[in-house]
PDB file of C-alpha atoms in Angstrom:
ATOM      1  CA  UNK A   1      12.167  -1.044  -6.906  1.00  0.00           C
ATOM      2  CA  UNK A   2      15.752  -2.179  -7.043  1.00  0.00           C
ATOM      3  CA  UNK A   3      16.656  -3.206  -2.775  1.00  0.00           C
ATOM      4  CA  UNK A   4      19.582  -0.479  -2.674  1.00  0.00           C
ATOM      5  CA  UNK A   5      16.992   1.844  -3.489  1.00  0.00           C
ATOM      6  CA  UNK A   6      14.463   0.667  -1.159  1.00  0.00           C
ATOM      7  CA  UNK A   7      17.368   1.351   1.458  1.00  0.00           C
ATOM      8  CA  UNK A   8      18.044   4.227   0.461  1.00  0.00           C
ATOM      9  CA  UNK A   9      14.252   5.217   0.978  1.00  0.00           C
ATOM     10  CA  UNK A  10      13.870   3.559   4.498  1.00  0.00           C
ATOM     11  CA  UNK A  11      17.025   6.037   5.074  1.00  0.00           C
ATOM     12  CA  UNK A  12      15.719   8.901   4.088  1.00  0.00           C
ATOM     13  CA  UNK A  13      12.352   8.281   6.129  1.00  0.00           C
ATOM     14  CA  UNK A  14      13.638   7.586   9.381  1.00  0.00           C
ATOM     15  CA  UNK A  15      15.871  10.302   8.905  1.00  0.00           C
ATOM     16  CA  UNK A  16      13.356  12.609   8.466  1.00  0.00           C
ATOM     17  CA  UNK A  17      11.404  11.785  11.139  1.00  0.00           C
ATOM     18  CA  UNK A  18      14.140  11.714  13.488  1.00  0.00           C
ATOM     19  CA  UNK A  19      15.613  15.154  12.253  1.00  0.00           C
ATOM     20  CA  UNK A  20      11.536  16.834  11.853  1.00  0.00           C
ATOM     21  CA  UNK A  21      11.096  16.207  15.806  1.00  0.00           C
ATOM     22  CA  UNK A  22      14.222  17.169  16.980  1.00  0.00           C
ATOM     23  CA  UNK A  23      15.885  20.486  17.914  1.00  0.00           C
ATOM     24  CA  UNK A  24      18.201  20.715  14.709  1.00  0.00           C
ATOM     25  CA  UNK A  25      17.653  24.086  13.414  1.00  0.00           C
ATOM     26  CA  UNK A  26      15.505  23.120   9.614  1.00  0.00           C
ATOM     27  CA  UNK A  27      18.159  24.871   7.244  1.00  0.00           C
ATOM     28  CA  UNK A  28      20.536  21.890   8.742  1.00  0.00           C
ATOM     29  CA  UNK A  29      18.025  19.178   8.683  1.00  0.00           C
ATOM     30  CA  UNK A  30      17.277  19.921   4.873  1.00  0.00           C
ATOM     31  CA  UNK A  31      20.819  20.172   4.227  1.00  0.00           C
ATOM     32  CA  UNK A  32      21.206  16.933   6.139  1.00  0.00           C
ATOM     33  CA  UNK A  33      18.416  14.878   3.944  1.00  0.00           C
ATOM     34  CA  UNK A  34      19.265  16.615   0.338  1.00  0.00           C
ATOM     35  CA  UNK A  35      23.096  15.145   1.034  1.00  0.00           C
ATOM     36  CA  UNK A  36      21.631  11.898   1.716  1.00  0.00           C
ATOM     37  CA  UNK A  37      18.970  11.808  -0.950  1.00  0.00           C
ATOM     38  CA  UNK A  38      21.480  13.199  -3.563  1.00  0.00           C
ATOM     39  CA  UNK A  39      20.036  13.373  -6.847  1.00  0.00           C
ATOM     40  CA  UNK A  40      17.386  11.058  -5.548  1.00  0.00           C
ATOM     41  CA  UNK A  41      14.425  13.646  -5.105  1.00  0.00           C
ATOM     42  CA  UNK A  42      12.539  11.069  -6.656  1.00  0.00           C
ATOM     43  CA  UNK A  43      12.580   9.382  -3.065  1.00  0.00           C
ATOM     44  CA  UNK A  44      12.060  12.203  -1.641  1.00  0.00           C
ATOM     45  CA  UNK A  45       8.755  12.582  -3.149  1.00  0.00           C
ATOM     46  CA  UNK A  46       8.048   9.311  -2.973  1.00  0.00           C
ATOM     47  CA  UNK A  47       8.633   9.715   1.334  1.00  0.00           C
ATOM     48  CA  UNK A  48       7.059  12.406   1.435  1.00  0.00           C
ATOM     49  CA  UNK A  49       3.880  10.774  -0.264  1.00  0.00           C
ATOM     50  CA  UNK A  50       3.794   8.142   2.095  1.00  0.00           C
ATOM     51  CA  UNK A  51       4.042  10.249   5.084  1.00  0.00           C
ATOM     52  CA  UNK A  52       1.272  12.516   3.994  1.00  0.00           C
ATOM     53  CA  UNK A  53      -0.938   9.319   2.580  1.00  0.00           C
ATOM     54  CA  UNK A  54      -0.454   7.848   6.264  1.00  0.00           C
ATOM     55  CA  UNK A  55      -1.128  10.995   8.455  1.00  0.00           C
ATOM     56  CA  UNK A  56      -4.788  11.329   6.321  1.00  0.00           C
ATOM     57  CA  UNK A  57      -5.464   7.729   6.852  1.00  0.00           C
ATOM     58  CA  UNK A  58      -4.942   8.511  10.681  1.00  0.00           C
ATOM     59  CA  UNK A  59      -4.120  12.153  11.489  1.00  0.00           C
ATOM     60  CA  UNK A  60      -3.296  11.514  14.871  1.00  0.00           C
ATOM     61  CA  UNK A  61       0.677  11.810  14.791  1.00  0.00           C
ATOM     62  CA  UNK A  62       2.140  15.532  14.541  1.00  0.00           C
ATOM     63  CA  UNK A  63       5.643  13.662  14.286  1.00  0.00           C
ATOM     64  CA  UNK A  64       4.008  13.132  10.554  1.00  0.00           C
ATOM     65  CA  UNK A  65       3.378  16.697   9.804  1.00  0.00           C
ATOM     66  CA  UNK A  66       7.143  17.759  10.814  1.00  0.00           C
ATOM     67  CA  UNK A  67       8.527  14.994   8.581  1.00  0.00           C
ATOM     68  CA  UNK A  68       6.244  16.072   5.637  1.00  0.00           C
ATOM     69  CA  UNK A  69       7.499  19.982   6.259  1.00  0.00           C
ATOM     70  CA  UNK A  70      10.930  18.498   6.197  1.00  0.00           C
ATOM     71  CA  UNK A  71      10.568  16.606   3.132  1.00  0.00           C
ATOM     72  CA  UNK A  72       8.720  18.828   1.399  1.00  0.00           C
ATOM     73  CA  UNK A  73      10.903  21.441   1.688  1.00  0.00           C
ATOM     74  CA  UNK A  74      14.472  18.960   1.002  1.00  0.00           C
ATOM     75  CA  UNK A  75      12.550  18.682  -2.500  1.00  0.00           C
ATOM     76  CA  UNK A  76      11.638  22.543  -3.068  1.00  0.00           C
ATOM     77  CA  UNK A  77       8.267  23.084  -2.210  1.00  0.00           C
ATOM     78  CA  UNK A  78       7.928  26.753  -1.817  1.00  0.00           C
ATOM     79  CA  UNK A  79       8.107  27.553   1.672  1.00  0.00           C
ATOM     80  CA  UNK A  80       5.408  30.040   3.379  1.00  0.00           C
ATOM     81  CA  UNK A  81       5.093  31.809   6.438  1.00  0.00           C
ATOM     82  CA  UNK A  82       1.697  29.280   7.209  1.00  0.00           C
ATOM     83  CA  UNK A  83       4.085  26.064   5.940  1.00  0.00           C
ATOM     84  CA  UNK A  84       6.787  27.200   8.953  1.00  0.00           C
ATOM     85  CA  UNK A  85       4.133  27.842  11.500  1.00  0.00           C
ATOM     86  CA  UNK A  86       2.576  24.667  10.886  1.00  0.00           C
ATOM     87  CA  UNK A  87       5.389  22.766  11.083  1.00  0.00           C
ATOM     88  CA  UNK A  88       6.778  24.424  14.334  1.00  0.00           C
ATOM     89  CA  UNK A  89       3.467  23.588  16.154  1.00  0.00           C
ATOM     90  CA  UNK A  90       3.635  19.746  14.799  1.00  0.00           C
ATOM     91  CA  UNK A  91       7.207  20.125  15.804  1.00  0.00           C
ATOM     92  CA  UNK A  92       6.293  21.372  19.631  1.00  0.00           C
ATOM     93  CA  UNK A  93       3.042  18.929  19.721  1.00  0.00           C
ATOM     94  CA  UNK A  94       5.811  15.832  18.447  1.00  0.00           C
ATOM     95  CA  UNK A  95       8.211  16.733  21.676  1.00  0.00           C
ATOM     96  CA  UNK A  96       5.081  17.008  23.809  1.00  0.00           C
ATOM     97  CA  UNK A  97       3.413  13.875  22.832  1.00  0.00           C
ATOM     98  CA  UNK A  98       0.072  15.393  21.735  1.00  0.00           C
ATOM     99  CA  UNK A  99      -1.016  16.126  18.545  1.00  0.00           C
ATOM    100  CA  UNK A 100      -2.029  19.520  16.588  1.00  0.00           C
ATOM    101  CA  UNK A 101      -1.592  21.081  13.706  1.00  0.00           C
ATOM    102  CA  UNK A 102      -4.206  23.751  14.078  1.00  0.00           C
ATOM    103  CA  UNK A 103      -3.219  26.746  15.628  1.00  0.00           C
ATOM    104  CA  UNK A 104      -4.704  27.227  19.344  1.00  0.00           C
ATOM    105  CA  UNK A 105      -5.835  23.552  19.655  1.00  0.00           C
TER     106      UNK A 105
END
């Protein structure tokens, strides 16, 4: 991978995970990471990968959950009523420091 593109990715992932676990309202926070991605979805998905691949290795950060919502949705995956709820709880549990992403727990 060419090192403006590597950039580019670092950008978009501590992006995301800065925008995921703050209070920016998520229409914003897409629009925020599809401007910087451009027509680089290919790095989203590629983020988005990594995020997910790390948070099964060791599913211990919701921070990871609300970045993978993020992403997920900056790239089109179909948003659902369970996809919002989890990431608002990940969201919460981020702020709080603790970690869930089942409801009531």
């Amino acid at each position: 991978m060419p090192d403006r593109d590597r950039i580019l990715a670092a950008k978009i992932g501590g992006t995301a995970r800065r925008l995921a676990t703050t209070a920016v309202p998520q229409d914003q926070a897409v629009t925020q990471m599809r401007t910087l991605a451009g027509d680089r979805t290919d790095l989203l998905t590629s983020e988005l990968g990594a995020i997910l691949g790390g948070y099964l290795a060791r599913p211990i950060y919701a921070e990871a959950l609300a970045t993978a919502h993020l992403l997920a949705v900056a790239i089109g995956v179909p948003e659902t009523g369970p996809m919002v709820e989890a990431f608002d709880r990940a969201r919460d549990a981020a702020t709080r420091g603790g970690y869930s992403h089942r409801q009531g727990t």
